[in-house]
mmCIF file of C-alpha atoms and ligand atoms in Angstrom:
data_model
loop_
_atom_site.group_PDB
_atom_site.id
_atom_site.type_symbol
_atom_site.label_atom_id
_atom_site.label_comp_id
_atom_site.label_asym_id
_atom_site.label_seq_id
_atom_site.Cartn_x
_atom_site.Cartn_y
_atom_site.Cartn_z
ATOM 1 C CA MET K 1 56.368 -66.316 57.418
ATOM 2 C CA ALA K 2 53.676 -67.829 60.209
ATOM 3 C CA GLY K 3 53.522 -71.662 61.061
ATOM 4 C CA ASP K 4 50.864 -72.564 59.023
ATOM 5 C CA ASP K 5 51.598 -70.417 55.953
ATOM 6 C CA THR K 6 51.670 -72.779 52.578
ATOM 7 C CA ASP K 7 54.179 -70.715 50.842
ATOM 8 C CA THR K 8 57.103 -73.034 50.396
ATOM 9 C CA THR K 9 61.165 -72.491 49.316
ATOM 10 C CA SER K 10 62.307 -76.094 49.396
ATOM 11 C CA SER K 11 61.484 -76.426 45.415
ATOM 12 C CA ASP K 12 59.989 -74.660 42.546
ATOM 13 C CA GLN K 13 57.238 -76.433 39.978
ATOM 14 C CA LEU K 14 60.196 -77.867 37.950
ATOM 15 C CA THR K 15 61.754 -80.116 40.927
ATOM 16 C CA SER K 16 60.420 -83.713 40.691
ATOM 17 C CA GLN K 17 58.475 -84.195 44.009
ATOM 18 C CA ASP K 18 55.555 -85.729 44.846
ATOM 19 C CA PRO K 19 52.473 -84.730 44.666
ATOM 20 C CA VAL K 20 50.974 -85.576 47.576
ATOM 21 C CA SER K 21 53.166 -83.931 50.126
ATOM 22 C CA ARG K 22 54.217 -81.089 47.868
ATOM 23 C CA TYR K 23 51.730 -79.454 50.414
ATOM 24 C CA PRO K 24 50.680 -80.106 53.314
ATOM 25 C CA SER K 25 47.132 -81.322 53.504
ATOM 26 C CA ILE K 26 45.111 -78.189 54.865
ATOM 27 C CA SER K 27 42.123 -78.077 57.005
ATOM 28 C CA PRO K 28 41.470 -74.404 57.347
ATOM 29 C CA PRO K 29 40.022 -72.884 60.550
ATOM 30 C CA GLU K 30 36.508 -71.656 60.326
ATOM 31 C CA GLN K 31 36.839 -68.216 59.092
ATOM 32 C CA GLU K 32 34.038 -65.816 57.602
ATOM 33 C CA GLN K 33 35.101 -62.324 55.589
ATOM 34 C CA ASP K 34 33.113 -60.555 53.393
ATOM 35 C CA ALA K 35 33.033 -61.039 49.347
ATOM 36 C CA PRO K 36 35.348 -60.424 47.814
ATOM 37 C CA GLY K 37 37.115 -61.189 50.146
ATOM 38 C CA LEU K 38 40.718 -60.675 51.197
ATOM 39 C CA GLN K 39 43.858 -62.864 50.643
ATOM 40 C CA ALA K 40 45.746 -60.941 52.997
ATOM 41 C CA THR K 41 43.579 -61.908 55.972
ATOM 42 C CA VAL K 42 42.600 -65.708 54.660
ATOM 43 C CA THR K 43 44.422 -68.345 57.154
ATOM 44 C CA PRO K 44 46.427 -70.254 55.999
ATOM 45 C CA LYS K 45 47.752 -68.014 53.209
ATOM 46 C CA PRO K 46 47.771 -69.333 49.471
ATOM 47 C CA ASP K 47 50.655 -69.880 47.642
ATOM 48 C CA ILE K 48 50.578 -68.217 44.616
ATOM 49 C CA GLY K 49 54.149 -69.093 43.935
ATOM 50 C CA GLU K 50 56.304 -65.607 45.135
ATOM 51 C CA LEU K 51 58.708 -67.729 46.828
ATOM 52 C CA SER K 52 58.420 -70.879 44.498
ATOM 53 C CA TYR K 53 57.336 -70.333 40.317
ATOM 54 C CA ARG K 54 60.264 -70.548 38.118
ATOM 55 C CA GLY K 55 60.047 -68.650 35.039
ATOM 56 C CA THR K 56 61.641 -69.861 31.772
ATOM 57 C CA GLY K 57 60.884 -67.413 29.103
ATOM 58 C CA ARG K 58 57.779 -69.301 27.947
ATOM 59 C CA LEU K 59 55.872 -65.706 27.526
ATOM 60 C CA GLN K 60 58.689 -63.361 26.852
ATOM 61 C CA GLY K 61 57.596 -59.717 25.644
ATOM 62 C CA ARG K 62 53.532 -61.010 25.841
ATOM 63 C CA ARG K 63 51.119 -58.400 26.794
ATOM 64 C CA ALA K 64 48.350 -60.016 29.117
ATOM 65 C CA LEU K 65 45.232 -59.146 30.936
ATOM 66 C CA VAL K 66 43.828 -60.632 33.843
ATOM 67 C CA SER K 67 40.546 -60.470 35.826
ATOM 68 C CA GLY K 68 40.219 -60.906 39.324
ATOM 69 C CA GLY K 69 44.389 -60.705 39.107
ATOM 70 C CA ASP K 70 44.528 -59.778 42.700
ATOM 71 C CA SER K 71 44.183 -62.654 44.193
ATOM 72 C CA GLY K 72 43.922 -66.880 44.364
ATOM 73 C CA ILE K 73 44.805 -68.621 40.596
ATOM 74 C CA GLY K 74 44.662 -65.241 39.999
ATOM 75 C CA ALA K 75 47.601 -63.958 40.983
ATOM 76 C CA ALA K 76 49.318 -67.234 40.436
ATOM 77 C CA VAL K 77 48.616 -66.769 36.996
ATOM 78 C CA ALA K 78 50.003 -63.340 37.209
ATOM 79 C CA VAL K 79 53.124 -64.107 39.189
ATOM 80 C CA ALA K 80 53.771 -67.159 36.679
ATOM 81 C CA PHE K 81 53.347 -65.057 33.430
ATOM 82 C CA ALA K 82 55.737 -62.058 35.238
ATOM 83 C CA ARG K 83 58.080 -64.780 35.624
ATOM 84 C CA GLU K 84 57.525 -65.927 32.165
ATOM 85 C CA GLY K 85 58.466 -62.424 30.968
ATOM 86 C CA ALA K 86 55.108 -60.666 30.428
ATOM 87 C CA ASP K 87 54.260 -57.720 31.267
ATOM 88 C CA VAL K 88 50.584 -57.437 32.891
ATOM 89 C CA ALA K 89 47.576 -55.771 34.151
ATOM 90 C CA ILE K 90 44.806 -57.499 36.369
ATOM 91 C CA THR K 91 41.486 -55.873 37.650
ATOM 92 C CA TYR K 92 39.971 -56.091 40.780
ATOM 93 C CA LEU K 93 37.041 -54.858 42.948
ATOM 94 C CA PRO K 94 38.845 -51.075 44.380
ATOM 95 C CA ALA K 95 37.800 -53.243 48.082
ATOM 96 C CA GLU K 96 40.596 -55.483 47.201
ATOM 97 C CA GLU K 97 43.849 -52.818 46.827
ATOM 98 C CA GLU K 98 46.084 -54.325 48.867
ATOM 99 C CA ASP K 99 46.040 -57.806 47.789
ATOM 100 C CA ALA K 100 46.208 -55.689 44.158
ATOM 101 C CA ALA K 101 49.609 -53.814 45.181
ATOM 102 C CA THR K 102 51.318 -57.280 46.734
ATOM 103 C CA VAL K 103 50.703 -58.919 43.164
ATOM 104 C CA ALA K 104 52.215 -55.655 41.091
ATOM 105 C CA ARG K 105 54.691 -55.386 43.389
ATOM 106 C CA ILE K 106 55.503 -59.362 42.413
ATOM 107 C CA VAL K 107 55.458 -58.157 38.609
ATOM 108 C CA THR K 108 57.474 -55.536 38.780
ATOM 109 C CA GLU K 109 60.634 -57.121 40.818
ATOM 110 C CA ALA K 110 60.326 -59.955 38.059
ATOM 111 C CA GLY K 111 61.033 -56.831 35.658
ATOM 112 C CA ARG K 112 57.827 -56.139 34.258
ATOM 113 C CA ARG K 113 55.571 -54.221 33.873
ATOM 114 C CA ALA K 114 52.435 -54.500 36.051
ATOM 115 C CA VAL K 115 48.718 -52.272 35.384
ATOM 116 C CA GLN K 116 46.330 -52.335 38.083
ATOM 117 C CA ILE K 117 42.642 -51.857 36.756
ATOM 118 C CA PRO K 118 40.129 -51.359 39.970
ATOM 119 C CA GLY K 119 36.499 -51.456 39.213
ATOM 120 C CA ASP K 120 33.218 -53.661 38.589
ATOM 121 C CA LEU K 121 32.569 -55.947 36.205
ATOM 122 C CA THR K 122 28.639 -56.447 36.428
ATOM 123 C CA ASP K 123 29.193 -52.761 34.793
ATOM 124 C CA PRO K 124 28.841 -53.168 30.952
ATOM 125 C CA GLN K 125 31.471 -50.154 30.568
ATOM 126 C CA PHE K 126 33.771 -50.937 32.856
ATOM 127 C CA CYS K 127 34.027 -54.534 30.489
ATOM 128 C CA THR K 128 35.704 -52.141 27.937
ATOM 129 C CA GLU K 129 37.568 -49.654 29.669
ATOM 130 C CA VAL K 130 39.433 -52.978 31.170
ATOM 131 C CA VAL K 131 39.986 -53.834 27.803
ATOM 132 C CA GLU K 132 41.128 -49.997 26.044
ATOM 133 C CA ARG K 133 43.165 -49.174 29.539
ATOM 134 C CA ALA K 134 44.986 -51.820 29.446
ATOM 135 C CA VAL K 135 46.035 -51.993 25.435
ATOM 136 C CA ALA K 136 47.099 -48.402 26.846
ATOM 137 C CA GLU K 137 49.384 -49.149 29.581
ATOM 138 C CA LEU K 138 50.768 -52.533 27.945
ATOM 139 C CA GLY K 139 50.636 -50.899 24.986
ATOM 140 C CA GLY K 140 48.483 -53.758 22.983
ATOM 141 C CA LEU K 141 47.100 -57.340 23.806
ATOM 142 C CA ASP K 142 48.296 -60.936 23.443
ATOM 143 C CA VAL K 143 47.197 -62.453 25.671
ATOM 144 C CA LEU K 144 43.538 -62.725 27.498
ATOM 145 C CA VAL K 145 42.461 -64.363 31.351
ATOM 146 C CA ASN K 146 38.658 -64.436 31.618
ATOM 147 C CA ASN K 147 39.250 -65.520 35.376
ATOM 148 C CA ALA K 148 36.736 -62.911 38.045
ATOM 149 C CA ALA K 149 33.623 -64.715 39.298
ATOM 150 C CA LYS K 150 31.282 -64.451 41.893
ATOM 151 C CA GLN K 151 30.287 -67.815 44.345
ATOM 152 C CA VAL K 152 27.677 -67.419 46.874
ATOM 153 C CA ALA K 153 26.798 -71.259 48.469
ATOM 154 C CA THR K 154 22.863 -71.153 49.611
ATOM 155 C CA GLN K 155 20.844 -74.247 51.156
ATOM 156 C CA SER K 156 18.183 -73.941 48.320
ATOM 157 C CA LEU K 157 16.709 -73.221 45.663
ATOM 158 C CA GLU K 158 14.235 -70.565 47.234
ATOM 159 C CA GLU K 159 17.167 -68.819 49.209
ATOM 160 C CA ILE K 160 19.091 -67.741 46.051
ATOM 161 C CA THR K 161 17.737 -63.751 45.056
ATOM 162 C CA ASP K 162 17.487 -62.454 41.674
ATOM 163 C CA GLU K 163 19.919 -59.681 43.374
ATOM 164 C CA GLN K 164 22.586 -63.115 43.714
ATOM 165 C CA LEU K 165 21.294 -64.669 40.760
ATOM 166 C CA GLU K 166 22.479 -61.282 38.537
ATOM 167 C CA GLN K 167 25.284 -61.211 40.451
ATOM 168 C CA THR K 168 26.756 -63.982 39.710
ATOM 169 C CA PHE K 169 25.542 -64.714 35.857
ATOM 170 C CA GLN K 170 26.899 -60.454 35.410
ATOM 171 C CA THR K 171 30.288 -61.566 37.010
ATOM 172 C CA ASN K 172 30.819 -65.225 35.666
ATOM 173 C CA ILE K 173 29.359 -65.518 32.027
ATOM 174 C CA LEU K 174 27.999 -61.996 31.163
ATOM 175 C CA ALA K 175 31.347 -59.849 32.256
ATOM 176 C CA MET K 176 33.513 -62.953 30.109
ATOM 177 C CA PHE K 177 31.156 -62.033 27.038
ATOM 178 C CA ARG K 178 31.549 -58.637 26.878
ATOM 179 C CA VAL K 179 35.819 -58.550 28.159
ATOM 180 C CA THR K 180 36.226 -61.041 24.881
ATOM 181 C CA ARG K 181 34.483 -59.133 22.831
ATOM 182 C CA ALA K 182 35.687 -55.401 23.546
ATOM 183 C CA ALA K 183 39.017 -56.753 23.281
ATOM 184 C CA LEU K 184 38.693 -59.141 20.125
ATOM 185 C CA LYS K 185 39.747 -56.128 17.719
ATOM 186 C CA HIS K 186 43.259 -55.864 19.258
ATOM 187 C CA LEU K 187 44.515 -59.871 19.470
ATOM 188 C CA ALA K 188 46.825 -60.842 16.933
ATOM 189 C CA PRO K 189 46.963 -63.924 14.929
ATOM 190 C CA GLY K 190 49.183 -65.772 17.865
ATOM 191 C CA SER K 191 47.250 -64.027 20.773
ATOM 192 C CA ALA K 192 45.830 -66.620 23.420
ATOM 193 C CA VAL K 193 42.363 -66.457 25.049
ATOM 194 C CA ILE K 194 41.719 -68.036 28.173
ATOM 195 C CA ASN K 195 38.852 -68.342 30.687
ATOM 196 C CA THR K 196 39.043 -70.053 34.634
ATOM 197 C CA THR K 197 35.737 -72.522 34.434
ATOM 198 C CA SER K 198 35.179 -75.067 37.503
ATOM 199 C CA VAL K 199 35.314 -78.581 38.299
ATOM 200 C CA GLN K 200 31.212 -77.696 39.017
ATOM 201 C CA ALA K 201 30.624 -77.626 35.109
ATOM 202 C CA TYR K 202 30.406 -81.421 35.591
ATOM 203 C CA GLU K 203 30.176 -82.156 38.938
ATOM 204 C CA PRO K 204 27.445 -79.851 40.474
ATOM 205 C CA SER K 205 27.392 -79.365 44.389
ATOM 206 C CA PRO K 206 23.682 -78.805 45.684
ATOM 207 C CA THR K 207 24.978 -75.499 47.287
ATOM 208 C CA LEU K 208 26.311 -74.009 43.733
ATOM 209 C CA LEU K 209 23.519 -73.743 41.595
ATOM 210 C CA ASP K 210 24.376 -70.342 39.910
ATOM 211 C CA TYR K 211 27.669 -70.406 40.328
ATOM 212 C CA ALA K 212 28.044 -73.976 38.595
ATOM 213 C CA THR K 213 25.871 -72.980 35.827
ATOM 214 C CA THR K 214 27.592 -70.565 34.759
ATOM 215 C CA LYS K 215 30.846 -72.216 34.818
ATOM 216 C CA ALA K 216 28.475 -75.255 32.295
ATOM 217 C CA ALA K 217 28.024 -71.869 30.367
ATOM 218 C CA ILE K 218 31.657 -70.944 30.107
ATOM 219 C CA ASN K 219 32.487 -74.730 28.879
ATOM 220 C CA ALA K 220 30.053 -73.740 25.989
ATOM 221 C CA PHE K 221 31.600 -70.345 24.974
ATOM 222 C CA THR K 222 35.299 -71.070 25.620
ATOM 223 C CA LYS K 223 34.177 -74.754 22.919
ATOM 224 C CA GLY K 224 32.220 -72.741 20.459
ATOM 225 C CA LEU K 225 34.786 -69.487 20.656
ATOM 226 C CA ALA K 226 37.015 -71.520 19.857
ATOM 227 C CA GLN K 227 36.362 -72.563 16.210
ATOM 228 C CA GLN K 228 34.734 -69.112 15.644
ATOM 229 C CA LEU K 229 38.394 -67.488 16.137
ATOM 230 C CA ALA K 230 40.535 -70.318 14.849
ATOM 231 C CA SER K 231 41.005 -68.565 11.624
ATOM 232 C CA ARG K 232 41.902 -66.144 12.921
ATOM 233 C CA GLY K 233 44.717 -67.204 14.495
ATOM 234 C CA ILE K 234 43.305 -66.803 17.745
ATOM 235 C CA ARG K 235 43.173 -70.031 20.495
ATOM 236 C CA VAL K 236 39.896 -70.334 23.106
ATOM 237 C CA ASN K 237 40.679 -72.037 25.642
ATOM 238 C CA ALA K 238 39.363 -73.079 29.427
ATOM 239 C CA VAL K 239 41.512 -74.658 32.908
ATOM 240 C CA ALA K 240 39.036 -76.079 34.972
ATOM 241 C CA PRO K 241 40.288 -76.148 38.767
ATOM 242 C CA GLY K 242 39.122 -78.163 41.696
ATOM 243 C CA PRO K 243 39.088 -77.352 45.133
ATOM 244 C CA ILE K 244 41.635 -74.249 45.446
ATOM 245 C CA TRP K 245 42.652 -72.547 48.289
ATOM 246 C CA THR K 246 41.852 -68.875 48.019
ATOM 247 C CA PRO K 247 39.242 -65.724 49.398
ATOM 248 C CA LEU K 248 36.564 -67.086 46.889
ATOM 249 C CA GLN K 249 36.121 -70.106 49.836
ATOM 250 C CA PRO K 250 35.919 -68.121 53.231
ATOM 251 C CA SER K 251 33.914 -64.886 51.989
ATOM 252 C CA GLY K 252 31.269 -67.008 51.235
ATOM 253 C CA GLY K 253 31.753 -69.669 47.866
ATOM 254 C CA THR K 254 32.232 -72.440 50.851
ATOM 255 C CA PRO K 255 29.735 -72.830 54.170
ATOM 256 C CA THR K 256 31.565 -71.843 57.123
ATOM 257 C CA GLU K 257 31.543 -75.257 59.169
ATOM 258 C CA ASP K 258 32.538 -77.387 55.682
ATOM 259 C CA LEU K 259 36.207 -74.991 55.417
ATOM 260 C CA PRO K 260 38.251 -77.582 58.104
ATOM 261 C CA GLU K 261 37.497 -80.472 55.299
ATOM 262 C CA PHE K 262 38.274 -77.988 51.838
ATOM 263 C CA GLY K 263 39.353 -80.639 49.244
ATOM 264 C CA GLN K 264 40.361 -83.423 51.259
ATOM 265 C CA SER K 265 37.675 -85.511 49.288
ATOM 266 C CA VAL K 266 39.787 -85.523 46.270
ATOM 267 C CA PRO K 267 42.012 -88.551 45.181
ATOM 268 C CA LEU K 268 45.677 -86.056 45.837
ATOM 269 C CA GLY K 269 43.418 -85.757 49.103
ATOM 270 C CA ARG K 270 44.214 -82.224 49.658
ATOM 271 C CA ALA K 271 42.958 -78.693 48.118
ATOM 272 C CA GLY K 272 45.095 -77.518 45.909
ATOM 273 C CA GLN K 273 47.363 -73.872 46.421
ATOM 274 C CA PRO K 274 47.071 -71.034 43.615
ATOM 275 C CA THR K 275 50.194 -71.703 41.796
ATOM 276 C CA GLU K 276 49.766 -75.038 41.150
ATOM 277 C CA VAL K 277 46.935 -73.781 38.176
ATOM 278 C CA ALA K 278 49.518 -71.640 37.094
ATOM 279 C CA PRO K 279 51.061 -73.576 34.944
ATOM 280 C CA ALA K 280 48.205 -74.687 32.454
ATOM 281 C CA TYR K 281 47.239 -70.955 31.817
ATOM 282 C CA VAL K 282 51.106 -70.646 31.413
ATOM 283 C CA PHE K 283 51.359 -73.508 28.497
ATOM 284 C CA LEU K 284 47.455 -72.590 27.022
ATOM 285 C CA ALA K 285 49.084 -68.852 26.409
ATOM 286 C CA SER K 286 52.163 -70.092 25.151
ATOM 287 C CA SER K 287 52.888 -70.830 21.430
ATOM 288 C CA GLU K 288 53.592 -74.031 22.680
ATOM 289 C CA SER K 289 50.402 -74.899 22.818
ATOM 290 C CA SER K 290 49.685 -73.853 19.182
ATOM 291 C CA TYR K 291 47.507 -77.119 18.063
ATOM 292 C CA VAL K 292 45.689 -77.100 21.459
ATOM 293 C CA LEU K 293 41.819 -75.219 21.065
ATOM 294 C CA GLY K 294 38.856 -75.289 22.902
ATOM 295 C CA GLU K 295 40.210 -77.523 25.474
ATOM 296 C CA THR K 296 38.881 -77.811 29.220
ATOM 297 C CA LEU K 297 42.283 -78.001 31.254
ATOM 298 C CA ASN K 298 41.133 -79.770 34.413
ATOM 299 C CA VAL K 299 43.230 -79.186 37.550
ATOM 300 C CA ASN K 300 41.878 -80.585 39.898
ATOM 301 C CA GLY K 301 43.493 -82.913 41.732
ATOM 302 C CA GLY K 302 42.185 -86.364 40.399
ATOM 303 C CA SER K 303 38.568 -85.639 40.127
ATOM 304 C CA PRO K 304 37.255 -87.711 36.622
ATOM 305 C CA THR K 305 36.046 -84.990 34.390
ATOM 306 C CA PRO K 306 33.703 -85.914 30.984
HETATM 307 P P1 LIG U 1 39.177 -65.291 44.293
HETATM 308 O O1 LIG U 1 38.518 -64.614 45.420
HETATM 309 O O2 LIG U 1 40.654 -65.019 44.308
HETATM 310 O O3 LIG U 1 39.832 -64.296 42.740
HETATM 311 C C1 LIG U 1 38.287 -63.920 42.621
HETATM 312 C C2 LIG U 1 38.307 -62.588 41.771
HETATM 313 O O4 LIG U 1 37.120 -62.350 41.181
HETATM 314 C C3 LIG U 1 38.062 -61.896 43.416
HETATM 315 O O5 LIG U 1 39.872 -61.533 43.732
HETATM 316 C C4 LIG U 1 38.058 -60.185 42.420
HETATM 317 O O6 LIG U 1 38.404 -59.287 42.258
HETATM 318 C C5 LIG U 1 36.931 -60.671 40.872
HETATM 319 N N1 LIG U 1 35.814 -60.160 40.990
HETATM 320 C C6 LIG U 1 34.835 -61.143 41.481
HETATM 321 N N2 LIG U 1 33.769 -60.030 41.636
HETATM 322 C C7 LIG U 1 34.502 -58.322 40.886
HETATM 323 C C8 LIG U 1 33.407 -57.725 40.065
HETATM 324 N N3 LIG U 1 31.588 -57.501 40.559
HETATM 325 N N4 LIG U 1 34.060 -56.823 39.108
HETATM 326 C C9 LIG U 1 35.155 -57.621 38.842
HETATM 327 N N5 LIG U 1 36.128 -58.251 39.742
HETATM 328 C C10 LIG U 1 35.476 -58.981 40.379
HETATM 329 O O7 LIG U 1 38.820 -66.555 44.323
HETATM 330 P P2 LIG U 1 38.964 -67.671 43.324
HETATM 331 O O8 LIG U 1 39.267 -68.949 43.520
HETATM 332 O O9 LIG U 1 40.936 -67.545 42.546
HETATM 333 O O10 LIG U 1 38.438 -67.204 41.829
HETATM 334 C C11 LIG U 1 39.691 -67.201 40.722
HETATM 335 C C12 LIG U 1 38.504 -68.289 39.138
HETATM 336 O O11 LIG U 1 38.975 -69.390 39.722
HETATM 337 C C13 LIG U 1 37.099 -68.209 39.758
HETATM 338 O O12 LIG U 1 36.591 -68.159 37.840
HETATM 339 C C14 LIG U 1 36.378 -69.067 40.719
HETATM 340 O O13 LIG U 1 35.142 -69.803 39.962
HETATM 341 C C15 LIG U 1 37.752 -70.431 39.492
HETATM 342 N N6 LIG U 1 37.207 -71.484 40.460
HETATM 343 C C16 LIG U 1 37.643 -71.528 41.571
HETATM 344 C C17 LIG U 1 37.488 -72.607 42.342
HETATM 345 C C18 LIG U 1 38.489 -72.634 44.307
HETATM 346 O O14 LIG U 1 38.333 -73.907 44.677
HETATM 347 N N7 LIG U 1 39.128 -71.447 44.979
HETATM 348 C C19 LIG U 1 37.357 -73.668 41.876
HETATM 349 C C20 LIG U 1 37.541 -73.570 39.883
HETATM 350 C C21 LIG U 1 37.064 -72.807 39.664
HETATM 351 MG MG1 LIG U 2 40.870 -61.127 45.179
#
């Protein structure tokens, strides 16, 4: 393992430890990739929990679909879900096959079923196909994690092209409506929908106008849908990460020159690692959160939220 990797074998997530020093305060070198970016080539390597996440049977026998499950937060969620006993289908863009294969291997090594579904969620038809394939291959669906997103930093509103605007809204919010709508007929009482929003919903960076707007929309969608589905026994919640080190950042999400300081301004003083976000999804997916609906769980290193 390279010295600058953030994977750790020293302790699992259940071991008592100082959150300040659980991971180093990273200063990623300036680097650039074409979107969507490959985790395999990000420096330092984000920790998706391969060596550290310890399951305790909290999702035994569940069947989960995680969009954007090839890398970053979605990959960490897929790994955690599998170690907690769930079978997992992941979606990703065809260019991300290498990352997806790594996640599928880790899920399989946990003794669970891994299903890989490549495709583009800006295509409305694919949003339905994804659900149908996951249901067919997993034998049903209990947990839907809407996590795929596009984030492109731009200096001014005039720089945001119609193409970028439409792709960001298609990926982040329209696909969330479409995939969830297609999934509903398969979700029995006890099922859970978890949407990935962001601290950007409350603290929009001036460089992320389109992205931040979709994240605020995701919070509204989550809180409204949670009320609509409550009586059907389907719980809808969201997770709002702060700065987490993933391929999203060096592939256009953060200006290259800002990468060395990424995440250092939060109260904890460091960027988070993807596996540190995964337990929030496990909690919201499992029955232990049976009375939690319409909630946004913030996992952001201490930034105050409304
Ligand atoms: P990531 O790049 O690892 O994951 C995003 C995934 O979205 C990609 O892997 C890709 O598979 C998928 N995706 C993008 N466009 C797609 C398309 N057109 N069709 C299908 N899939 C597509 O980055 P991440 O940071 O782990 O992002 C996961 C979620 O976390 C996103 O919703 C993001 O907005 C959110 N988030 C991230 C941070 C952070 O600092 N990394 C902070 C707050 C919220
Ligand atoms: Mg990816």
